[in-house]
PDB file of C-alpha atoms in Angstrom:
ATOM      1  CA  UNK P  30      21.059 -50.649-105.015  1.00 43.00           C
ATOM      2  CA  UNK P  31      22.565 -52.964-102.292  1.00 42.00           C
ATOM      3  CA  UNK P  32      24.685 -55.305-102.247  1.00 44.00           C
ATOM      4  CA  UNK P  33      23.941 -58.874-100.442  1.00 42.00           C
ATOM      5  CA  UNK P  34      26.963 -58.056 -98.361  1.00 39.00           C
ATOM      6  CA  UNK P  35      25.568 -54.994 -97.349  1.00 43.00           C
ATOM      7  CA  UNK P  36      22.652 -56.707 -96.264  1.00 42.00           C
ATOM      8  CA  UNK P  37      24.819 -59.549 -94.223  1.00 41.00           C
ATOM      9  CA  UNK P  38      26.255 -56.554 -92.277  1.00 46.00           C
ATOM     10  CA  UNK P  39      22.973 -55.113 -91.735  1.00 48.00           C
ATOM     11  CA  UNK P  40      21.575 -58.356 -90.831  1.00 47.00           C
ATOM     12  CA  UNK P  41      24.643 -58.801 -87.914  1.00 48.00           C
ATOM     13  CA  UNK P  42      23.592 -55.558 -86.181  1.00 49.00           C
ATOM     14  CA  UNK P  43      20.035 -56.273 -86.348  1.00 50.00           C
ATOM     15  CA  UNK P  44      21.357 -59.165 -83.832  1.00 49.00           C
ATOM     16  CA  UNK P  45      23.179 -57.349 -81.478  1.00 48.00           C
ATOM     17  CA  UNK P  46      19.721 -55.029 -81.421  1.00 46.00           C
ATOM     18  CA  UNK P  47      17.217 -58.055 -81.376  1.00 53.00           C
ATOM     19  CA  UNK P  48      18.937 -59.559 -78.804  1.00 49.00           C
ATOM     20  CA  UNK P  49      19.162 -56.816 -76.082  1.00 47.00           C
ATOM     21  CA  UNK P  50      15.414 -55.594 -77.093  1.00 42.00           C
ATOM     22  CA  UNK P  51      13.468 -58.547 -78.411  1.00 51.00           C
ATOM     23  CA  UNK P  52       9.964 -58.831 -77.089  1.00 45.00           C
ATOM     24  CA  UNK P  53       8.151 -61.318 -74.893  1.00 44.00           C
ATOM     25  CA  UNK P  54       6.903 -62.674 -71.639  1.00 48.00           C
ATOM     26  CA  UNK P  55       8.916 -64.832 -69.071  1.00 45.00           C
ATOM     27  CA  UNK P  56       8.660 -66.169 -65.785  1.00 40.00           C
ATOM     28  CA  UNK P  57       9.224 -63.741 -62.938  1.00 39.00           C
ATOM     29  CA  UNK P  58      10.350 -65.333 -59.713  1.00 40.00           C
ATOM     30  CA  UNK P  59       9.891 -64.461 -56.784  1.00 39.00           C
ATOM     31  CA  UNK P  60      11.971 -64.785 -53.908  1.00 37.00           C
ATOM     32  CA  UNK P  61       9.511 -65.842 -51.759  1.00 40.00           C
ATOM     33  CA  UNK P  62       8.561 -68.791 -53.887  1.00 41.00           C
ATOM     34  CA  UNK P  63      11.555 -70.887 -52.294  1.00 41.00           C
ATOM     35  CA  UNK P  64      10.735 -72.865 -49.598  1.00 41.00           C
ATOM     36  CA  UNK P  65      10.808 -71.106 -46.265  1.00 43.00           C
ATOM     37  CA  UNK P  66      11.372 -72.733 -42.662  1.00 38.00           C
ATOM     38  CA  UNK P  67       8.142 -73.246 -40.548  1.00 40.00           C
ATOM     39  CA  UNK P  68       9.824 -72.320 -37.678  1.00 40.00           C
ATOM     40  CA  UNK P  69       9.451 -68.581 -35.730  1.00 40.00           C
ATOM     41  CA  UNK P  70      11.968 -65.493 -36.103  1.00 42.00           C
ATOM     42  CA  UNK P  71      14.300 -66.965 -33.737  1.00 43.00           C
ATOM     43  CA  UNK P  72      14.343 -70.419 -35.621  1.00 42.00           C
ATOM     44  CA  UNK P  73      13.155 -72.002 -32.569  1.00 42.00           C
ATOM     45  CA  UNK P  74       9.609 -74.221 -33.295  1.00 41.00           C
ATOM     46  CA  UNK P  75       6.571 -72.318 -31.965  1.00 41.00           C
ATOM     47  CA  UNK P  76       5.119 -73.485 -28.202  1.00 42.00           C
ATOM     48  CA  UNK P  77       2.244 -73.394 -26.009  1.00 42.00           C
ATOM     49  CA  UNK P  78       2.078 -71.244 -22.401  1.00 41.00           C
ATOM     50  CA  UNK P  79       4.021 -74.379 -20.497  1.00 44.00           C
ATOM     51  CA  UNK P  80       6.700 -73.921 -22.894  1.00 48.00           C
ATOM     52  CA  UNK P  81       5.994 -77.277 -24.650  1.00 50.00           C
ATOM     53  CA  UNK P  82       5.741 -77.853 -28.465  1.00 47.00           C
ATOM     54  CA  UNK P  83       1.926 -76.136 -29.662  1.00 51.00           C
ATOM     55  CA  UNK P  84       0.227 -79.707 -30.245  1.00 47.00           C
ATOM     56  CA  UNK P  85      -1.716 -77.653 -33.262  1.00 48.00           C
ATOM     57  CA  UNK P  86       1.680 -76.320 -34.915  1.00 46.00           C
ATOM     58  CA  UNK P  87       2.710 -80.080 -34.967  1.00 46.00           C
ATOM     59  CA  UNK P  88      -0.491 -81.872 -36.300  1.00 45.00           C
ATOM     60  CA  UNK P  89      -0.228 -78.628 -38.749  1.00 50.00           C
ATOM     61  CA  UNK P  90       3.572 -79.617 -39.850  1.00 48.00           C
ATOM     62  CA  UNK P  91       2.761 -83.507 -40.073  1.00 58.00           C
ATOM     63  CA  UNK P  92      -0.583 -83.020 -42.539  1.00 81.00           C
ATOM     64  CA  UNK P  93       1.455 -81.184 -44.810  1.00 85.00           C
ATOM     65  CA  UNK P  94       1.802 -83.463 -48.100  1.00 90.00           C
ATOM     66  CA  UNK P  95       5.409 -84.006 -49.098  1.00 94.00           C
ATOM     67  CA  UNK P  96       6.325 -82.338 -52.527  1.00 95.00           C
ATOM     68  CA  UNK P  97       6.299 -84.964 -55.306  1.00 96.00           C
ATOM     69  CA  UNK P  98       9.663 -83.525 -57.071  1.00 97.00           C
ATOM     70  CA  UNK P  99      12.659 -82.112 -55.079  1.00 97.00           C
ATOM     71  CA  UNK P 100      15.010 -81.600 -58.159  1.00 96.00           C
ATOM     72  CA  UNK P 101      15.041 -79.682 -61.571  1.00 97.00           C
ATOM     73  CA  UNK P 102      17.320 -80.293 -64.030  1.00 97.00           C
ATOM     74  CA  UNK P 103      19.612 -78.505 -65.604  1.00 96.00           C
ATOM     75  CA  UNK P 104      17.687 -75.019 -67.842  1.00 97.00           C
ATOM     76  CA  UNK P 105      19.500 -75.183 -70.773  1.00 97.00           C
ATOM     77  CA  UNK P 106      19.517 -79.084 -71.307  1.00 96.00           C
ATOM     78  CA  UNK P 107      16.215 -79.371 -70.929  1.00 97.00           C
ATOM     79  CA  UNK P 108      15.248 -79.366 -74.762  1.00 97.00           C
ATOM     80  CA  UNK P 109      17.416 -81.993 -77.601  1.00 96.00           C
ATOM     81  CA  UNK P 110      19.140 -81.155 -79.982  1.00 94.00           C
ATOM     82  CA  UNK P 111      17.054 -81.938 -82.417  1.00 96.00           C
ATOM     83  CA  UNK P 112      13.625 -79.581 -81.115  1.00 97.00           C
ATOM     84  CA  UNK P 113      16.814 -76.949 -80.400  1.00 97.00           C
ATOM     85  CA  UNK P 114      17.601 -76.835 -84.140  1.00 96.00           C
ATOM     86  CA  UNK P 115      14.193 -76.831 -85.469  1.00 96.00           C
ATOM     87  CA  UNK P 116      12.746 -73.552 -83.244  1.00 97.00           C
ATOM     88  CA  UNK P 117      16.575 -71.592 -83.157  1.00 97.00           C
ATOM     89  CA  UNK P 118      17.992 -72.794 -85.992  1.00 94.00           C
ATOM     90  CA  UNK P 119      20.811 -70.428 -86.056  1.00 93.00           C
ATOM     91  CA  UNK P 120      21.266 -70.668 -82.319  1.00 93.00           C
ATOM     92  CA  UNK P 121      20.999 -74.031 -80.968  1.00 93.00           C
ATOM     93  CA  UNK P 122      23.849 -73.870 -79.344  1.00 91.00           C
ATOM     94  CA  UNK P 123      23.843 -70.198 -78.131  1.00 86.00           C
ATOM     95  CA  UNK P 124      21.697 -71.427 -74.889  1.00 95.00           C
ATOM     96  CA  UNK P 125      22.378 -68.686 -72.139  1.00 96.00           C
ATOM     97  CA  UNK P 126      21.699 -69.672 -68.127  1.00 96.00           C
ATOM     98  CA  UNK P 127      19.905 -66.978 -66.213  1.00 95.00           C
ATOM     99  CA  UNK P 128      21.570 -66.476 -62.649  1.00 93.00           C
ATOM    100  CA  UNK P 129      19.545 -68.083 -59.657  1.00 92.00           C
ATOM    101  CA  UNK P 130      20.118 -67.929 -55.893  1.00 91.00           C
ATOM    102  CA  UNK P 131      18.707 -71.451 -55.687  1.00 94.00           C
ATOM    103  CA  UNK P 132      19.139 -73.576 -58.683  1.00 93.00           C
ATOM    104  CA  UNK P 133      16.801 -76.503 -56.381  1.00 94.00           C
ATOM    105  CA  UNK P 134      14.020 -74.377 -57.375  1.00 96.00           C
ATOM    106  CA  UNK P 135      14.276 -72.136 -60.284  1.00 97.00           C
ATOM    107  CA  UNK P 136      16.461 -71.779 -63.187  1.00 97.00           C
ATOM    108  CA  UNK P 137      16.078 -70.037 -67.078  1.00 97.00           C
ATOM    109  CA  UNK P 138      17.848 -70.336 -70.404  1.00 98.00           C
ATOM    110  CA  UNK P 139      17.126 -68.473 -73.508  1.00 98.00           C
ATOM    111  CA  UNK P 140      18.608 -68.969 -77.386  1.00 98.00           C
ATOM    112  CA  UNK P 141      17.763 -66.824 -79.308  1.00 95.00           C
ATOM    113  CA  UNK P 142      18.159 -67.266 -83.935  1.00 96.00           C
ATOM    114  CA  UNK P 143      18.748 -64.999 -86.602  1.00 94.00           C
ATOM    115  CA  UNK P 144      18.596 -66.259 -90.048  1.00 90.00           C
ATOM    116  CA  UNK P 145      20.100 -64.138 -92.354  1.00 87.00           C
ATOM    117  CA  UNK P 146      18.804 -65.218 -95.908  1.00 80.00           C
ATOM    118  CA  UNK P 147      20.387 -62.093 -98.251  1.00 80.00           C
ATOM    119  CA  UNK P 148      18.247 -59.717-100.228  1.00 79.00           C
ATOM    120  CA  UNK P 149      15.233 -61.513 -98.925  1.00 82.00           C
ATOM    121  CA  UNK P 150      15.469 -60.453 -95.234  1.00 88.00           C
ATOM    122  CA  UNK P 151      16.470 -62.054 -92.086  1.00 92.00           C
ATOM    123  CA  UNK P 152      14.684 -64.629 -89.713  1.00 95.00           C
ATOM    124  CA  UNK P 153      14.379 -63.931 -86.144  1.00 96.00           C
ATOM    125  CA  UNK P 154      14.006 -66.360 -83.292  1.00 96.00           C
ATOM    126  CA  UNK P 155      13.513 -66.537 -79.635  1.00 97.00           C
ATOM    127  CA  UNK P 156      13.103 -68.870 -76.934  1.00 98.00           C
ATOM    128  CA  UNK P 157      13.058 -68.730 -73.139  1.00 98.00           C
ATOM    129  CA  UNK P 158      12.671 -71.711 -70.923  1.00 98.00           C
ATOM    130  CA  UNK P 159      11.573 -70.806 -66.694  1.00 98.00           C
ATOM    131  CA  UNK P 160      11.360 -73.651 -64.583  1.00 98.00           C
ATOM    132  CA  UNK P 161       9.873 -72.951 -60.797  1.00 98.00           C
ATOM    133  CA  UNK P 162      10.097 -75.520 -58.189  1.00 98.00           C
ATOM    134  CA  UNK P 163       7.462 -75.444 -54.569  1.00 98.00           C
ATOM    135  CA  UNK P 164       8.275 -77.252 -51.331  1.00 97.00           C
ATOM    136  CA  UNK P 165       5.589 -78.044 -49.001  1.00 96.00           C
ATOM    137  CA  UNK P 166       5.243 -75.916 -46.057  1.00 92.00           C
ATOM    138  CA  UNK P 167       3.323 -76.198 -43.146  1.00 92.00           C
ATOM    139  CA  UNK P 168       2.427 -72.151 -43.327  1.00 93.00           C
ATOM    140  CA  UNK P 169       1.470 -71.940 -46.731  1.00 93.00           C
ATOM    141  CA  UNK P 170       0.290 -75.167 -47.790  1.00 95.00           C
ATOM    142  CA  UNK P 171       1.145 -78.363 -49.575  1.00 96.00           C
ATOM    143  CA  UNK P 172       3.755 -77.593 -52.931  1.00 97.00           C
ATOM    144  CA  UNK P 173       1.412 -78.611 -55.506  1.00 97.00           C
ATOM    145  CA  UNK P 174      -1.521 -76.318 -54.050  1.00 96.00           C
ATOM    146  CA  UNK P 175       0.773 -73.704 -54.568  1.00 97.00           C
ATOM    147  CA  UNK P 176       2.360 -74.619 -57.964  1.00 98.00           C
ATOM    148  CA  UNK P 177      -1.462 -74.723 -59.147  1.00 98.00           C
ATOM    149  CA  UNK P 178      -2.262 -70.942 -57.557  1.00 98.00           C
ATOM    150  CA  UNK P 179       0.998 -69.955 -59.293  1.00 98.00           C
ATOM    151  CA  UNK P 180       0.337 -71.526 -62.318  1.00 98.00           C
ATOM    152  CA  UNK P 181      -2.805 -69.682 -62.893  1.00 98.00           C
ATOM    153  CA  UNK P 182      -0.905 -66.275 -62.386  1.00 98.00           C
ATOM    154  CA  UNK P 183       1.551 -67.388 -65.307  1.00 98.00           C
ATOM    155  CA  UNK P 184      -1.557 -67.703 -67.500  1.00 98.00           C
ATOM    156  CA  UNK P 185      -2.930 -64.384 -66.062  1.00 98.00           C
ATOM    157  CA  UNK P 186       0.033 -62.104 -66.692  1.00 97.00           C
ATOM    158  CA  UNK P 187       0.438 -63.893 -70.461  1.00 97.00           C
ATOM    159  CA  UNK P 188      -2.850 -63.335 -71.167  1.00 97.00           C
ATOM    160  CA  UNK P 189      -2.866 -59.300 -70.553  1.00 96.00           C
ATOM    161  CA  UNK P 190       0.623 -58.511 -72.086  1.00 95.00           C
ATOM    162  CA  UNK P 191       0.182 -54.522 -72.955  1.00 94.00           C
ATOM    163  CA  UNK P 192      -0.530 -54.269 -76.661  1.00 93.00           C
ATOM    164  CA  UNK P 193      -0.427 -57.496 -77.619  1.00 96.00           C
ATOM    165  CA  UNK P 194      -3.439 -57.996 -80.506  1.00 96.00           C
ATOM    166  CA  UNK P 195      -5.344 -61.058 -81.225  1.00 96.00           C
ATOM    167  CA  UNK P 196      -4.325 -62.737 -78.080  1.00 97.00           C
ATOM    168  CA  UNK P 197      -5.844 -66.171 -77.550  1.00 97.00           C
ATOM    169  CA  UNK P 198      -5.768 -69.268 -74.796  1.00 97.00           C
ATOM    170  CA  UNK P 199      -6.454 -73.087 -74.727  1.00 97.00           C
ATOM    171  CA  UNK P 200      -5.795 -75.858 -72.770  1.00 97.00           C
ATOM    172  CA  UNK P 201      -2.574 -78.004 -74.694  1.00 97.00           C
ATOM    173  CA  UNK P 202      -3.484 -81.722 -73.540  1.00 96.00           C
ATOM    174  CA  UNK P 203      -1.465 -84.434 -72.859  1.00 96.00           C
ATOM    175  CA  UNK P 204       1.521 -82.080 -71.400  1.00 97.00           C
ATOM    176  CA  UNK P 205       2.098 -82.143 -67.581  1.00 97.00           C
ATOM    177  CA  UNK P 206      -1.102 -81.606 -65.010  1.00 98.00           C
ATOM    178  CA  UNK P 207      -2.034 -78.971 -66.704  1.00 98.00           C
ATOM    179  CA  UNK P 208      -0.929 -76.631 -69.685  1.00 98.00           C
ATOM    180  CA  UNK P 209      -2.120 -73.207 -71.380  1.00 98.00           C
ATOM    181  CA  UNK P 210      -1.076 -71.673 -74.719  1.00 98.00           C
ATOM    182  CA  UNK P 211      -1.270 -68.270 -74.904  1.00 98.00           C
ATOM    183  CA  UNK P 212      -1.038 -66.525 -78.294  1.00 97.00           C
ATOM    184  CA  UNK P 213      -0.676 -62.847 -79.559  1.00 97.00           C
ATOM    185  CA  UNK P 214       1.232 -60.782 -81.735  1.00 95.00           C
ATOM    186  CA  UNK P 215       3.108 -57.351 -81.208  1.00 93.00           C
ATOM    187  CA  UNK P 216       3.772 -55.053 -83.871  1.00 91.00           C
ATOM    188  CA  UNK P 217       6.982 -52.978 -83.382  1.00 88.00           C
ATOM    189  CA  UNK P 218       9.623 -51.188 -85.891  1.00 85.00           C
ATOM    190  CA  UNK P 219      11.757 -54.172 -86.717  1.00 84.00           C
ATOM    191  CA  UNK P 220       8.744 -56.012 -87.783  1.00 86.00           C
ATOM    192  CA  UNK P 221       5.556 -58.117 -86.810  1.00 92.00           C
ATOM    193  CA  UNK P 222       6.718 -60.349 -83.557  1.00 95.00           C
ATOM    194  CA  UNK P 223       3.844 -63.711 -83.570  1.00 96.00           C
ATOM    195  CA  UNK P 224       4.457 -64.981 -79.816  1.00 97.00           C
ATOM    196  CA  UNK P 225       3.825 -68.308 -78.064  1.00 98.00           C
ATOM    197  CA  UNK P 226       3.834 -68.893 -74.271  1.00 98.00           C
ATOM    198  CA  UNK P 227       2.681 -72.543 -72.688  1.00 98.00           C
ATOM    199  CA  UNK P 228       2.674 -72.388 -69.331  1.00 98.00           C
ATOM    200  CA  UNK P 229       2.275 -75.781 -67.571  1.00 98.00           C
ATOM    201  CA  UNK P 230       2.596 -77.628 -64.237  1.00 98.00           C
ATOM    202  CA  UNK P 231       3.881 -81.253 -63.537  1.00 98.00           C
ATOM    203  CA  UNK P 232       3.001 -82.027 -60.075  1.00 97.00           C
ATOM    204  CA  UNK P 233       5.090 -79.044 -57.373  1.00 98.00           C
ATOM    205  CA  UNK P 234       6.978 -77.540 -60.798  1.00 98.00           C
ATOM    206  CA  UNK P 235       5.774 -74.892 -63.396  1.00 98.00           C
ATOM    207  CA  UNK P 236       7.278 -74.719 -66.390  1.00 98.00           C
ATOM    208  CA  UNK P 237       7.112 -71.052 -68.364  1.00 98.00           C
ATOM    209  CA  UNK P 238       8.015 -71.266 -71.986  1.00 98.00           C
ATOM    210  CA  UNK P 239       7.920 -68.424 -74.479  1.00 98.00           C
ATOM    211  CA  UNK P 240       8.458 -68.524 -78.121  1.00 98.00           C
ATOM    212  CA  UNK P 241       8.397 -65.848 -80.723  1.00 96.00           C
ATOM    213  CA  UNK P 242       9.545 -64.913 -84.450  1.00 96.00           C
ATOM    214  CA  UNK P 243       9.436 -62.250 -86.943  1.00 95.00           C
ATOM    215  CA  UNK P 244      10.420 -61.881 -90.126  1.00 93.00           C
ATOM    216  CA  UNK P 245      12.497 -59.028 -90.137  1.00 92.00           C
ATOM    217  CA  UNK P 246      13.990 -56.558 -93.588  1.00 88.00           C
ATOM    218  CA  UNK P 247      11.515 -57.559 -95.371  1.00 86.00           C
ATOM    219  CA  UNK P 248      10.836 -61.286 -94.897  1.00 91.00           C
ATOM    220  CA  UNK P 249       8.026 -62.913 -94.451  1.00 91.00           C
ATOM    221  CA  UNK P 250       5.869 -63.136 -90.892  1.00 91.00           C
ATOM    222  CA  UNK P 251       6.262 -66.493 -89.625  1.00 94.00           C
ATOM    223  CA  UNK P 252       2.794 -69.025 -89.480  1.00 94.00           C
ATOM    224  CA  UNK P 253       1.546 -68.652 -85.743  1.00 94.00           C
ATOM    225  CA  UNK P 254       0.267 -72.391 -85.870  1.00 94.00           C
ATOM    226  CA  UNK P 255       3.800 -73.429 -87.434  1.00 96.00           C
ATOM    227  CA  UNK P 256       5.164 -71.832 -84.065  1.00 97.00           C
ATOM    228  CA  UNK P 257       2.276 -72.881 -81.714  1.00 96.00           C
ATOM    229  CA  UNK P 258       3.078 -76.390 -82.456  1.00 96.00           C
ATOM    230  CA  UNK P 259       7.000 -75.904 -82.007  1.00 97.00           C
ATOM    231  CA  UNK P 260       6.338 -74.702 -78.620  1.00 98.00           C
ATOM    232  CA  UNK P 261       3.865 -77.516 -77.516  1.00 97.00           C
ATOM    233  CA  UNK P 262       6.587 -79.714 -78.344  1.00 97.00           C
ATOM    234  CA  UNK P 263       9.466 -77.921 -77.033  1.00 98.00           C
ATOM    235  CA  UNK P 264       6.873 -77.574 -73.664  1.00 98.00           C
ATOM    236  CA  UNK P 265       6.308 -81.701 -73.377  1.00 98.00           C
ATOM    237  CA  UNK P 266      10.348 -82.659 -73.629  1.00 98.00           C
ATOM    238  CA  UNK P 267      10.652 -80.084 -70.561  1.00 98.00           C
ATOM    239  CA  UNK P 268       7.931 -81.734 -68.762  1.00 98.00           C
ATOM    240  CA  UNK P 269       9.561 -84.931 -69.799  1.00 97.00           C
ATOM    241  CA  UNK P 270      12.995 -83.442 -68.142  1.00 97.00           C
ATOM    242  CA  UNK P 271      11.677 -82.669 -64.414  1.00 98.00           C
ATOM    243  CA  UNK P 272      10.289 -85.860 -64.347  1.00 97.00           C
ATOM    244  CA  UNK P 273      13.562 -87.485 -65.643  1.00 97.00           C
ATOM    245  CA  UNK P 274      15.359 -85.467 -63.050  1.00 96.00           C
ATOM    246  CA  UNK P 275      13.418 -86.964 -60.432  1.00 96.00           C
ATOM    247  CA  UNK P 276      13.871 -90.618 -61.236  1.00 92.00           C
ATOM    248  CA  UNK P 277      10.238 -91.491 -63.213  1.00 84.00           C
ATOM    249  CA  UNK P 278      11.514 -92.154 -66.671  1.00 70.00           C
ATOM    250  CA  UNK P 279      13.470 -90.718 -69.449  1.00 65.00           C
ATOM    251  CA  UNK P 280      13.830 -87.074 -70.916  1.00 65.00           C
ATOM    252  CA  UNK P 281      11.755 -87.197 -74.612  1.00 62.00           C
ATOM    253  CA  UNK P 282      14.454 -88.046 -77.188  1.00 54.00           C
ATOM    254  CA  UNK P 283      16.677 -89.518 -74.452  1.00 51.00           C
ATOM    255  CA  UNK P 284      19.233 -87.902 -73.227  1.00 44.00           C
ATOM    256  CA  UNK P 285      18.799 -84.043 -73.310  1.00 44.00           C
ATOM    257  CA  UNK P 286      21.085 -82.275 -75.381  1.00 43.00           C
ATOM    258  CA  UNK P 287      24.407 -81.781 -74.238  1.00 41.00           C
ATOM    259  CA  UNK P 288      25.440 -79.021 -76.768  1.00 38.00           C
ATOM    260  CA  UNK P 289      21.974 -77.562 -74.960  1.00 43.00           C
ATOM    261  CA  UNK P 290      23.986 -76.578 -71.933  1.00 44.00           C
ATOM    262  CA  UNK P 291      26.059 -73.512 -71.642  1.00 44.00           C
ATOM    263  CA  UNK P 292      29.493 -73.811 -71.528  1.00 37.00           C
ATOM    264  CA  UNK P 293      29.766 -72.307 -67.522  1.00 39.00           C
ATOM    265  CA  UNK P 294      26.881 -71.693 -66.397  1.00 39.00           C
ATOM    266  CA  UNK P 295      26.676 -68.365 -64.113  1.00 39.00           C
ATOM    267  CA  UNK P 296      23.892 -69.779 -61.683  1.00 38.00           C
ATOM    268  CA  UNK P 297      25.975 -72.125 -59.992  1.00 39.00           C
ATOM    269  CA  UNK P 298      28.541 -69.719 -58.396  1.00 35.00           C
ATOM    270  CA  UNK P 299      26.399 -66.647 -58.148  1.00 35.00           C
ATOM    271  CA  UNK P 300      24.510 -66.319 -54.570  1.00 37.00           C
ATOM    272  CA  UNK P 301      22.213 -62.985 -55.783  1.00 36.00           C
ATOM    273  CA  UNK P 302      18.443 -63.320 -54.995  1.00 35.00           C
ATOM    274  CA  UNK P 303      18.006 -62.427 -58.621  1.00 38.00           C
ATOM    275  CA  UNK P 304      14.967 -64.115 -60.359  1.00 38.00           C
ATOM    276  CA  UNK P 305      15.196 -64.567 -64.474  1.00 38.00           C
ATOM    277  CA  UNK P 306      14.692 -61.468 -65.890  1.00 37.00           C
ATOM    278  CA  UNK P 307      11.686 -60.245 -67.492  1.00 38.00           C
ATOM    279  CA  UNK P 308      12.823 -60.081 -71.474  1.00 37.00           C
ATOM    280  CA  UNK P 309      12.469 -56.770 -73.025  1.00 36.00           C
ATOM    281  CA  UNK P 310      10.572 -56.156 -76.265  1.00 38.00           C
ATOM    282  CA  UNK P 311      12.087 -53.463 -78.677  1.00 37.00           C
ATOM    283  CA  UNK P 312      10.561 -50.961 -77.364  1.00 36.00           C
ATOM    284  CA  UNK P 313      10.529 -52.605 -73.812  1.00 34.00           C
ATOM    285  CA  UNK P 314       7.223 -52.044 -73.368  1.00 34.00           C
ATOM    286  CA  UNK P 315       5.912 -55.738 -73.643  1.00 36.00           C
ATOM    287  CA  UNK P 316       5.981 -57.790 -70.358  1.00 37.00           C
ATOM    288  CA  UNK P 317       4.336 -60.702 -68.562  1.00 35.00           C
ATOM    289  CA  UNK P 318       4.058 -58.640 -65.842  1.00 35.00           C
ATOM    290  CA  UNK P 319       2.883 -54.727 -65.704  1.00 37.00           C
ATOM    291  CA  UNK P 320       6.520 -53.879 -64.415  1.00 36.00           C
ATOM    292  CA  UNK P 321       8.816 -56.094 -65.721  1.00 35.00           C
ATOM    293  CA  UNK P 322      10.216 -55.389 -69.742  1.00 35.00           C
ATOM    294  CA  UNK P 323      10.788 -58.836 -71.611  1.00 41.00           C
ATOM    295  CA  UNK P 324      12.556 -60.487 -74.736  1.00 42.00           C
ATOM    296  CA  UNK P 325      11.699 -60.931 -77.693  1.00 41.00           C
TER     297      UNK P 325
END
């Protein structure tokens, strides 16, 4: 028979494991999401046979509507403390900034739980937060056309995760312009992963958040709804944050969390064109997208 301390140590590496190969979707961006110059190769402004400005390209660049929001805030204080400690209990303060080439116009954090409660089993917790900012361009249209087209590829790719059972998708209301929940549930070794991923869009910004949790050695499988509705919420305070950040109210609860933030965040020194990885599953074959693995 084994002791509880046996279990404690089992419990530490099933962390280390979890971590690295947890399973669910999150936001891949691309590079050519940020906003791009209207101008030609040679950054000089397109013109007509005289040599003149085109009159078109012009008219073109001045219909163009401005993008609503030109700032994000900061990934990992976009959730309080308080919505931090209810869906990663065990790693509220654990928040983990994904490296971004732009940090005007995308950003990630992740936190991730685990609950070690003896004998009984372990619980295990993860959450990812992807934030993806347009700009208006007078080549590919106004930023919140494009949020929208992009918004409904988020829903797309979480929607068709490979085999992910039982998935399901409706409208969350009252959360941004427009918000999904997509639900499913993977079944791998460690145990029964129940997975939540609202994708919304406030105005030029999409949001990408993805929530799972298994009970793991033996514990019980966590209550989809219980972690539907954690997500909803956790998905409305980071609405509430881009539109804080851009001067049209307050963040829900306040001030965001400051014990949210990591303690140096990586993203504002690095200058690689790397978007926020896909997270991989434990057998990294879950993924938002067909080619990128994701956490769990």
């Amino acid at each position: 028979m084994h002791r509880p301390v046996q279990r404690v140590g089992r419990a530490q590496r099933l962390t280390r494991i979890l971590v690295s190969a947890a399973t669910v979707p999150v936001v891949l961006m691309a590079a050519g999401c940020s906003s791009d110059s209207g101008s030609g190769d040679d950054g000089k402004k397109e013109t007509g046979s005289q040599g003149k400005p085109d009159a078109s390209a012009s008219a073109s660049a001045d219909t163009v509507k401005e993008a609503a929001y030109t700032k994000l805030p900061e990934p990992c204080a976009v959730l309080t403390k308080k919505t931090l400690g209810d869906l990663v209990p065990k790693g509220a303060k654990s928040g983990k900034e994904g490296k971004s080439d732009d940090t005007s116009t995308r950003g990630n954090c992740s936190w991730d739980s685990l609950d070690n409660n003896g004998v009984k089993g372990s619980q295990f917790r993860w959450l990812n937060v992807s934030l993806l900012r347009f700009e208006s361009d007078a080549t590919r249209g106004e930023a919140g056309k494009r949020a929208a087209e992009y918004y409904d590829k988020q829903v797309k790719d979480a929607q068709s995760v490979p085999k992910a059972k039982g998935t399901t998708s409706e409208p969350l209301a009252g959360t941004g312009d427009e918000a999904t929940v997509v639900r499913y549930e993977l079944k791998k070794k460690e145990g029964t992963f129940k997975q939540q991923t609202v994708v919304t869009r406030v105005e030029n910004v999409v949001i990408t958040l993805d929530y799972n949790g298994a009970g793991l050695a033996g514990d019980k499988t966590p209550d989809a709804g219980d972690l539907s509705k954690a997500a909803a919420k956790a998905a409305k305070e980071a609405v509430a944050a881009v539109s804080a950040a851009n001067g049209e109210g307050t963040a829900a609860g306040g001030t965001p969390s400051e014990s949210a933030a990591p303690s140096k965040s990586p993203s504002k020194s690095s200058k690689s064109s790397k978007s926020p990885s896909k997270s991989a599953s434990p057998s990294k074959s879950a993924s938002a997208s067909k080619s990128a693995a994701k956490k769990a």
